[in-house]
mmCIF file of C-alpha atoms and ligand atoms in Angstrom:
data_model
loop_
_atom_site.group_PDB
_atom_site.id
_atom_site.type_symbol
_atom_site.label_atom_id
_atom_site.label_comp_id
_atom_site.label_asym_id
_atom_site.label_seq_id
_atom_site.Cartn_x
_atom_site.Cartn_y
_atom_site.Cartn_z
ATOM 1 C CA MET A 89 64.432 111.102 109.764
ATOM 2 C CA THR A 90 64.770 114.813 109.009
ATOM 3 C CA ASP A 91 67.931 116.338 107.561
ATOM 4 C CA THR A 92 67.136 119.832 108.918
ATOM 5 C CA LEU A 93 68.187 120.306 112.492
ATOM 6 C CA GLY A 94 68.508 123.141 114.960
ATOM 7 C CA PHE A 95 71.129 123.900 117.632
ATOM 8 C CA VAL A 96 70.643 126.376 120.535
ATOM 9 C CA GLY A 97 73.843 127.106 122.487
ATOM 10 C CA LEU A 98 77.028 127.012 120.363
ATOM 11 C CA GLY A 99 79.453 127.176 123.318
ATOM 12 C CA ARG A 100 82.420 124.849 123.979
ATOM 13 C CA MET A 101 80.386 121.633 123.693
ATOM 14 C CA GLY A 102 77.644 122.914 121.381
ATOM 15 C CA ALA A 103 80.226 124.174 118.858
ATOM 16 C CA LEU A 104 81.910 120.779 118.639
ATOM 17 C CA MET A 105 78.668 118.791 118.539
ATOM 18 C CA SER A 106 77.055 121.005 115.890
ATOM 19 C CA GLU A 107 80.234 120.681 113.800
ATOM 20 C CA ARG A 108 79.769 116.906 113.873
ATOM 21 C CA LEU A 109 76.305 117.272 112.433
ATOM 22 C CA LEU A 110 77.474 119.694 109.786
ATOM 23 C CA GLY A 111 80.391 117.378 109.023
ATOM 24 C CA ALA A 112 77.891 114.621 108.304
ATOM 25 C CA GLY A 113 76.261 116.758 105.668
ATOM 26 C CA LEU A 114 73.182 117.769 107.713
ATOM 27 C CA THR A 115 71.616 121.295 107.556
ATOM 28 C CA VAL A 116 71.801 122.979 111.001
ATOM 29 C CA HIS A 117 70.135 126.261 111.987
ATOM 30 C CA GLY A 118 71.829 127.553 115.110
ATOM 31 C CA CYS A 119 71.792 130.478 117.554
ATOM 32 C CA ASP A 120 73.746 131.727 120.566
ATOM 33 C CA VAL A 121 73.672 134.930 122.572
ATOM 34 C CA THR A 122 77.467 135.230 122.036
ATOM 35 C CA PRO A 123 78.198 136.636 118.524
ATOM 36 C CA ASP A 124 81.653 134.980 118.312
ATOM 37 C CA ALA A 125 80.055 131.548 118.848
ATOM 38 C CA VAL A 126 77.663 132.133 115.972
ATOM 39 C CA LYS A 127 80.520 133.358 113.753
ATOM 40 C CA SER A 128 82.464 130.104 114.351
ATOM 41 C CA PHE A 129 79.303 128.052 113.664
ATOM 42 C CA THR A 130 78.619 129.814 110.272
ATOM 43 C CA GLY A 131 82.309 129.387 109.416
ATOM 44 C CA HIS A 132 81.712 125.569 109.618
ATOM 45 C CA GLY A 133 78.665 125.782 107.345
ATOM 46 C CA GLY A 134 75.903 126.371 109.883
ATOM 47 C CA ILE A 135 72.968 128.753 109.184
ATOM 48 C CA ALA A 136 72.684 131.550 111.693
ATOM 49 C CA ALA A 137 69.271 132.155 113.249
ATOM 50 C CA ALA A 138 68.321 135.196 115.376
ATOM 51 C CA ASP A 139 67.093 133.223 118.446
ATOM 52 C CA ALA A 140 65.489 129.954 119.542
ATOM 53 C CA ALA A 141 62.120 130.952 118.083
ATOM 54 C CA ALA A 142 63.724 131.395 114.650
ATOM 55 C CA VAL A 143 65.410 128.010 114.957
ATOM 56 C CA ALA A 144 61.982 126.455 115.862
ATOM 57 C CA ARG A 145 60.445 127.851 112.655
ATOM 58 C CA GLU A 146 63.064 125.993 110.485
ATOM 59 C CA ALA A 147 64.103 122.788 112.218
ATOM 60 C CA GLU A 148 62.119 119.666 113.125
ATOM 61 C CA VAL A 149 64.601 118.444 115.731
ATOM 62 C CA ILE A 150 66.389 120.987 117.923
ATOM 63 C CA PHE A 151 69.340 120.358 120.226
ATOM 64 C CA LEU A 152 70.064 122.442 123.268
ATOM 65 C CA SER A 153 73.547 122.832 124.888
ATOM 66 C CA LEU A 154 73.082 125.467 127.527
ATOM 67 C CA PRO A 155 74.658 126.396 130.852
ATOM 68 C CA THR A 156 71.899 126.516 133.465
ATOM 69 C CA PRO A 157 68.500 125.017 134.297
ATOM 70 C CA ALA A 158 66.898 128.481 134.220
ATOM 71 C CA ILE A 159 68.154 129.130 130.646
ATOM 72 C CA VAL A 160 67.040 125.696 129.484
ATOM 73 C CA GLY A 161 63.600 126.423 130.985
ATOM 74 C CA GLU A 162 63.404 129.800 129.174
ATOM 75 C CA VAL A 163 64.523 128.435 125.786
ATOM 76 C CA ALA A 164 62.046 125.501 126.053
ATOM 77 C CA ALA A 165 59.226 127.993 126.802
ATOM 78 C CA THR A 166 60.237 130.134 123.771
ATOM 79 C CA ILE A 167 60.310 127.108 121.499
ATOM 80 C CA ALA A 168 56.872 125.873 122.818
ATOM 81 C CA ALA A 169 55.399 129.311 122.072
ATOM 82 C CA ALA A 170 57.140 129.707 118.681
ATOM 83 C CA GLY A 171 55.474 126.861 116.803
ATOM 84 C CA GLY A 172 56.953 126.318 113.342
ATOM 85 C CA LYS A 173 58.429 123.031 112.061
ATOM 86 C CA VAL A 174 59.792 121.854 115.423
ATOM 87 C CA ARG A 175 58.580 118.426 116.524
ATOM 88 C CA THR A 176 61.282 117.256 118.975
ATOM 89 C CA VAL A 177 63.670 119.033 121.421
ATOM 90 C CA VAL A 178 66.726 117.163 122.752
ATOM 91 C CA ASP A 179 68.500 118.749 125.733
ATOM 92 C CA LEU A 180 72.227 117.887 125.675
ATOM 93 C CA SER A 181 72.924 120.113 128.709
ATOM 94 C CA THR A 182 73.442 119.005 132.252
ATOM 95 C CA THR A 183 70.599 120.743 134.010
ATOM 96 C CA GLY A 184 68.981 118.182 136.334
ATOM 97 C CA PRO A 185 65.605 116.425 136.355
ATOM 98 C CA THR A 186 63.487 119.220 137.702
ATOM 99 C CA VAL A 187 63.740 121.595 134.722
ATOM 100 C CA ALA A 188 63.472 118.508 132.395
ATOM 101 C CA LYS A 189 60.001 117.657 133.820
ATOM 102 C CA VAL A 190 58.750 121.231 133.480
ATOM 103 C CA ALA A 191 60.149 121.757 129.997
ATOM 104 C CA ALA A 192 58.764 118.336 128.865
ATOM 105 C CA ALA A 193 55.306 119.235 130.070
ATOM 106 C CA SER A 194 55.189 122.691 128.483
ATOM 107 C CA LEU A 195 56.467 121.309 125.131
ATOM 108 C CA CYS A 196 54.062 118.320 125.309
ATOM 109 C CA ASP A 197 51.195 120.772 125.484
ATOM 110 C CA ALA A 198 52.427 122.277 122.218
ATOM 111 C CA GLY A 199 52.658 118.829 120.607
ATOM 112 C CA ILE A 200 56.492 118.700 120.850
ATOM 113 C CA HIS A 201 58.461 115.725 122.209
ATOM 114 C CA TRP A 202 61.189 116.258 124.834
ATOM 115 C CA PHE A 203 64.337 114.140 125.184
ATOM 116 C CA ASP A 204 67.035 114.484 127.781
ATOM 117 C CA CYS A 205 70.439 113.600 126.502
ATOM 118 C CA PRO A 206 73.086 114.776 128.856
ATOM 119 C CA VAL A 207 76.578 113.735 127.679
ATOM 120 C CA SER A 208 79.862 112.779 129.270
ATOM 121 C CA GLY A 209 83.339 112.771 127.798
ATOM 122 C CA GLY A 210 84.312 116.411 127.683
ATOM 123 C CA LEU A 211 85.516 118.472 124.732
ATOM 124 C CA LYS A 212 87.657 115.572 123.382
ATOM 125 C CA GLY A 213 84.619 113.283 123.284
ATOM 126 C CA ALA A 214 82.500 116.016 121.671
ATOM 127 C CA ARG A 215 85.181 116.590 119.007
ATOM 128 C CA ASP A 216 85.750 112.894 118.334
ATOM 129 C CA GLY A 217 82.089 111.749 118.554
ATOM 130 C CA THR A 218 82.929 109.457 121.444
ATOM 131 C CA LEU A 219 80.668 110.918 124.130
ATOM 132 C CA ALA A 220 78.518 108.736 126.431
ATOM 133 C CA CYS A 221 75.007 109.918 125.648
ATOM 134 C CA MET A 222 72.379 109.203 128.351
ATOM 135 C CA VAL A 223 68.929 109.298 126.791
ATOM 136 C CA SER A 224 65.447 109.525 128.322
ATOM 137 C CA GLY A 225 62.201 110.371 126.547
ATOM 138 C CA PRO A 226 59.213 108.737 124.786
ATOM 139 C CA SER A 227 60.356 105.289 123.587
ATOM 140 C CA ASP A 228 57.997 105.401 120.596
ATOM 141 C CA GLU A 229 59.691 108.618 119.351
ATOM 142 C CA TYR A 230 63.276 107.519 120.004
ATOM 143 C CA GLU A 231 63.870 106.312 116.453
ATOM 144 C CA ALA A 232 63.419 109.883 115.230
ATOM 145 C CA VAL A 233 66.493 111.109 117.194
ATOM 146 C CA LYS A 234 68.611 107.911 117.511
ATOM 147 C CA GLY A 235 70.389 108.332 114.161
ATOM 148 C CA HIS A 236 71.271 111.954 114.859
ATOM 149 C CA LEU A 237 72.606 111.185 118.371
ATOM 150 C CA SER A 238 74.844 108.531 116.854
ATOM 151 C CA HIS A 239 77.032 111.436 115.562
ATOM 152 C CA PHE A 240 77.849 112.303 119.140
ATOM 153 C CA GLY A 241 78.815 108.919 120.636
ATOM 154 C CA LYS A 242 77.453 105.853 122.311
ATOM 155 C CA GLN A 243 73.843 105.953 123.511
ATOM 156 C CA PHE A 244 72.399 104.549 126.729
ATOM 157 C CA TYR A 245 68.616 104.624 126.746
ATOM 158 C CA VAL A 246 67.495 105.039 130.365
ATOM 159 C CA GLY A 247 63.675 105.139 130.076
ATOM 160 C CA ASP A 248 60.559 107.162 129.140
ATOM 161 C CA GLY A 249 60.421 109.477 132.171
ATOM 162 C CA PRO A 250 61.590 113.017 131.604
ATOM 163 C CA GLY A 251 64.699 113.765 133.700
ATOM 164 C CA LEU A 252 65.746 110.123 134.165
ATOM 165 C CA ALA A 253 68.903 110.534 132.075
ATOM 166 C CA GLN A 254 69.658 113.766 134.015
ATOM 167 C CA VAL A 255 69.727 111.750 137.264
ATOM 168 C CA ALA A 256 72.239 109.352 135.693
ATOM 169 C CA LYS A 257 74.423 112.261 134.529
ATOM 170 C CA LEU A 258 74.353 114.090 137.922
ATOM 171 C CA ALA A 259 75.347 110.866 139.644
ATOM 172 C CA ASN A 260 78.268 110.453 137.178
ATOM 173 C CA ASN A 261 79.391 113.982 137.572
ATOM 174 C CA LEU A 262 79.369 113.702 141.389
ATOM 175 C CA LEU A 263 81.642 110.693 141.008
ATOM 176 C CA ALA A 264 83.953 112.578 138.593
ATOM 177 C CA ALA A 265 84.214 115.557 140.936
ATOM 178 C CA ALA A 266 84.715 113.367 143.995
ATOM 179 C CA ALA A 267 87.555 111.535 142.187
ATOM 180 C CA MET A 268 89.242 114.881 141.456
ATOM 181 C CA VAL A 269 88.874 115.984 145.095
ATOM 182 C CA VAL A 270 90.168 112.905 146.783
ATOM 183 C CA SER A 271 92.892 112.299 144.150
ATOM 184 C CA SER A 272 94.135 115.812 144.874
ATOM 185 C CA GLU A 273 94.445 115.006 148.595
ATOM 186 C CA ALA A 274 96.313 111.755 147.851
ATOM 187 C CA MET A 275 98.696 113.382 145.326
ATOM 188 C CA VAL A 276 99.442 116.361 147.554
ATOM 189 C CA MET A 277 100.248 113.998 150.481
ATOM 190 C CA GLY A 278 102.577 111.837 148.408
ATOM 191 C CA VAL A 279 104.382 114.804 146.829
ATOM 192 C CA LYS A 280 104.843 116.505 150.167
ATOM 193 C CA ALA A 281 106.453 113.302 151.437
ATOM 194 C CA GLY A 282 108.939 113.504 148.573
ATOM 195 C CA ILE A 283 107.556 111.142 145.916
ATOM 196 C CA ALA A 284 107.793 112.415 142.301
ATOM 197 C CA PRO A 285 104.297 113.205 141.011
ATOM 198 C CA GLN A 286 104.654 111.076 137.829
ATOM 199 C CA VAL A 287 105.858 108.025 139.840
ATOM 200 C CA LEU A 288 102.880 108.435 142.185
ATOM 201 C CA LEU A 289 100.451 108.622 139.260
ATOM 202 C CA ASP A 290 102.030 105.590 137.622
ATOM 203 C CA ILE A 291 101.558 103.684 140.893
ATOM 204 C CA PHE A 292 97.905 104.692 141.232
ATOM 205 C CA ASN A 293 97.157 103.882 137.599
ATOM 206 C CA ALA A 294 98.646 100.428 137.929
ATOM 207 C CA SER A 295 96.871 99.914 141.278
ATOM 208 C CA THR A 296 93.436 99.965 142.796
ATOM 209 C CA GLY A 297 93.380 103.706 143.334
ATOM 210 C CA ARG A 298 93.154 104.592 139.636
ATOM 211 C CA ASN A 299 90.219 106.724 138.537
ATOM 212 C CA SER A 300 89.288 109.315 135.909
ATOM 213 C CA ALA A 301 91.371 112.048 137.674
ATOM 214 C CA THR A 302 94.512 109.982 137.956
ATOM 215 C CA GLN A 303 94.202 108.518 134.467
ATOM 216 C CA ASP A 304 93.249 111.671 132.606
ATOM 217 C CA LYS A 305 92.991 114.994 134.513
ATOM 218 C CA PHE A 306 96.279 114.854 136.458
ATOM 219 C CA PRO A 307 98.540 113.780 133.559
ATOM 220 C CA ARG A 308 96.889 116.105 131.013
ATOM 221 C CA SER A 309 96.217 119.289 133.008
ATOM 222 C CA VAL A 310 97.681 119.253 136.560
ATOM 223 C CA LEU A 311 101.247 117.862 136.204
ATOM 224 C CA PRO A 312 102.014 120.130 133.196
ATOM 225 C CA GLY A 313 100.371 123.040 135.133
ATOM 226 C CA THR A 314 98.214 123.923 132.116
ATOM 227 C CA PHE A 315 94.798 123.630 133.890
ATOM 228 C CA ASP A 316 93.114 123.312 130.529
ATOM 229 C CA PHE A 317 91.054 120.141 130.829
ATOM 230 C CA GLY A 318 88.129 122.012 129.379
ATOM 231 C CA PHE A 319 85.454 121.885 132.096
ATOM 232 C CA HIS A 320 84.702 125.061 134.020
ATOM 233 C CA THR A 321 84.666 125.018 137.857
ATOM 234 C CA GLY A 322 81.339 126.861 137.678
ATOM 235 C CA LEU A 323 79.783 124.023 135.655
ATOM 236 C CA SER A 324 81.115 121.251 137.958
ATOM 237 C CA TYR A 325 79.908 123.180 141.033
ATOM 238 C CA LYS A 326 76.464 123.562 139.332
ATOM 239 C CA ASP A 327 76.315 119.773 138.645
ATOM 240 C CA VAL A 328 77.280 118.734 142.171
ATOM 241 C CA ARG A 329 74.842 121.301 143.686
ATOM 242 C CA LEU A 330 72.016 119.948 141.464
ATOM 243 C CA CYS A 331 72.968 116.379 142.445
ATOM 244 C CA ILE A 332 73.020 117.003 146.225
ATOM 245 C CA ASP A 333 69.749 119.001 146.031
ATOM 246 C CA GLU A 334 67.954 116.313 143.974
ATOM 247 C CA ALA A 335 69.249 113.572 146.316
ATOM 248 C CA GLU A 336 68.024 115.539 149.335
ATOM 249 C CA ALA A 337 64.591 115.953 147.734
ATOM 250 C CA MET A 338 64.524 112.206 147.126
ATOM 251 C CA GLY A 339 65.495 111.367 150.738
ATOM 252 C CA VAL A 340 68.986 110.113 149.831
ATOM 253 C CA PRO A 341 71.610 111.443 152.237
ATOM 254 C CA MET A 342 74.920 112.297 150.471
ATOM 255 C CA ILE A 343 77.475 113.076 153.200
ATOM 256 C CA THR A 344 80.590 112.685 151.033
ATOM 257 C CA GLY A 345 78.852 114.491 148.202
ATOM 258 C CA ALA A 346 78.207 117.471 150.549
ATOM 259 C CA VAL A 347 81.998 117.680 151.215
ATOM 260 C CA VAL A 348 82.756 117.633 147.479
ATOM 261 C CA ARG A 349 80.243 120.399 147.001
ATOM 262 C CA GLN A 350 82.049 122.588 149.619
ATOM 263 C CA ILE A 351 85.487 121.973 148.028
ATOM 264 C CA LEU A 352 83.971 123.108 144.717
ATOM 265 C CA ALA A 353 82.448 126.172 146.451
ATOM 266 C CA ALA A 354 85.960 127.056 147.702
ATOM 267 C CA THR A 355 87.488 126.520 144.264
ATOM 268 C CA ASN A 356 84.751 128.578 142.644
ATOM 269 C CA ALA A 357 85.215 131.409 145.177
ATOM 270 C CA LYS A 358 88.999 131.476 144.934
ATOM 271 C CA PHE A 359 89.594 130.859 141.187
ATOM 272 C CA GLY A 360 86.240 131.916 139.714
ATOM 273 C CA PRO A 361 83.554 130.009 137.741
ATOM 274 C CA GLN A 362 85.522 130.270 134.425
ATOM 275 C CA SER A 363 88.583 128.477 135.913
ATOM 276 C CA ASP A 364 89.279 124.954 134.871
ATOM 277 C CA PHE A 365 87.825 122.497 137.431
ATOM 278 C CA THR A 366 91.183 120.741 137.783
ATOM 279 C CA SER A 367 91.994 123.911 139.832
ATOM 280 C CA ILE A 368 90.443 121.909 142.760
ATOM 281 C CA VAL A 369 93.957 120.537 143.463
ATOM 282 C CA LYS A 370 95.301 124.099 144.126
ATOM 283 C CA ILE A 371 93.058 124.319 147.225
ATOM 284 C CA THR A 372 94.777 121.379 148.938
ATOM 285 C CA GLU A 373 98.170 122.439 147.522
ATOM 286 C CA GLU A 374 97.833 125.793 149.244
ATOM 287 C CA TRP A 375 96.794 124.262 152.565
ATOM 288 C CA ALA A 376 99.777 121.836 152.407
ATOM 289 C CA GLY A 377 102.294 124.313 150.996
ATOM 290 C CA VAL A 378 103.301 122.087 148.081
ATOM 291 C CA GLU A 379 102.629 121.914 144.317
ATOM 292 C CA VAL A 380 101.918 118.727 142.257
ATOM 293 C CA ARG A 381 103.748 119.497 138.935
ATOM 294 C CA SER A 382 106.187 117.611 136.769
HETATM 295 P P1 NAD B 229 79.499 127.058 127.477
HETATM 296 O O1 NAD B 229 79.233 128.108 128.512
HETATM 297 O O2 NAD B 229 80.765 127.053 126.801
HETATM 298 O O3 NAD B 229 78.303 127.101 126.400
HETATM 299 C C1 NAD B 229 77.010 127.537 126.614
HETATM 300 C C2 NAD B 229 76.575 128.424 125.501
HETATM 301 O O4 NAD B 229 75.210 128.776 125.677
HETATM 302 C C3 NAD B 229 77.326 129.749 125.510
HETATM 303 O O5 NAD B 229 77.948 129.953 124.212
HETATM 304 C C4 NAD B 229 76.264 130.781 125.761
HETATM 305 O O6 NAD B 229 76.546 132.039 125.095
HETATM 306 C C5 NAD B 229 75.009 130.140 125.257
HETATM 307 N N1 NAD B 229 73.804 130.678 125.700
HETATM 308 C C6 NAD B 229 73.496 131.071 126.988
HETATM 309 N N2 NAD B 229 72.221 131.495 127.024
HETATM 310 C C7 NAD B 229 71.672 131.330 125.777
HETATM 311 C C8 NAD B 229 70.395 131.581 125.156
HETATM 312 N N3 NAD B 229 69.353 132.001 125.845
HETATM 313 N N4 NAD B 229 70.239 131.253 123.839
HETATM 314 C C9 NAD B 229 71.278 130.784 123.114
HETATM 315 N N5 NAD B 229 72.519 130.517 123.646
HETATM 316 C C10 NAD B 229 72.680 130.749 124.900
HETATM 317 O O7 NAD B 229 79.263 125.681 128.223
HETATM 318 P P2 NAD B 229 79.757 124.231 127.748
HETATM 319 O O8 NAD B 229 80.969 123.833 128.420
HETATM 320 O O9 NAD B 229 79.618 124.105 126.273
HETATM 321 O O10 NAD B 229 78.542 123.331 128.409
HETATM 322 C C11 NAD B 229 77.202 123.330 127.961
HETATM 323 C C12 NAD B 229 76.426 122.330 128.683
HETATM 324 O O11 NAD B 229 77.008 121.038 128.507
HETATM 325 C C13 NAD B 229 76.379 122.552 130.213
HETATM 326 O O12 NAD B 229 75.105 122.224 130.724
HETATM 327 C C14 NAD B 229 77.444 121.650 130.752
HETATM 328 O O13 NAD B 229 77.222 121.304 132.114
HETATM 329 C C15 NAD B 229 77.345 120.479 129.805
HETATM 330 N N6 NAD B 229 78.573 119.682 129.665
HETATM 331 C C16 NAD B 229 79.817 120.299 129.469
HETATM 332 C C17 NAD B 229 80.971 119.511 129.321
HETATM 333 C C18 NAD B 229 82.297 120.177 129.176
HETATM 334 O O14 NAD B 229 83.326 119.430 129.239
HETATM 335 N N7 NAD B 229 82.458 121.456 128.892
HETATM 336 C C19 NAD B 229 80.821 118.129 129.317
HETATM 337 C C20 NAD B 229 79.622 117.547 129.428
HETATM 338 C C21 NAD B 229 78.477 118.358 129.616
#
């Protein structure tokens, strides 16, 4: 297993995940189009590279943590054309199965293996190394990346097919967004009726209505009014859009998912893609004329 790794995309997740590799004593060559992200990376001991091609020249295994399918596709094509030491690319982004299949094919032609490894668990999981890591890619090459992925969290190997892990991740993120949407409606109704928000949350969390929004997002970011859970509305909207589009292409109707998508579209339009996705609750709050705060 190589000790020389690469990291393309040193944003909120990429910064924390690359720091875990650096903290384990590994050598990491990284790049990002945002200079501040690179500065923080080198401050933690990373080696700055000019771009993804420069990373490919130095590192055998390269991790990607990028915002959109189009950018993942571009970066994969750059790496395929660059040659160098690179033998394996692992995409940690949530970008759906379609780009994974295209990227895997173009890299395969260049003799480079492709793994999808979308992750779940947010910034806290990335910082603590407790992410759920959904992995798909060639089973006979898995050993080459398994040890490195152990720095990020618990692995779930889904299968050989490119994009399979991305399907699992999109399905998970649809569930997480749906939980946020419907929990917002339930909380707003209870608070408007006169129940204290914390009492209502305690009831849900001791009862059958508990979910990731009531257990984590509401207590941490909605009740205190900080809206700092750490996941952008634009990213959640992207994930749910990808999920619904993929499901439709597969002939799987997603009626509830389509409603969740529209609530995210409204949140994105009103509060912007950089807002925290817990801002979803503010849409229902405004309609009902009540706020869910402690
Ligand atoms: P982010 O926007 O903070 O980070 C993305 C980084 O990619 C940015 O620093 C950006 O400058 C960089 N970038 C863009 N184009 C580039 C290019 N061509 N070359 C190099 N760098 C480039 O986003 P994030 O929150 O870190 O999320 C990254 C990915 O992880 C997304 O796909 C997201 O859906 C997924 N994800 C995020 C979370 C979360 O809680 N934030 C959780 C799980 C998964």
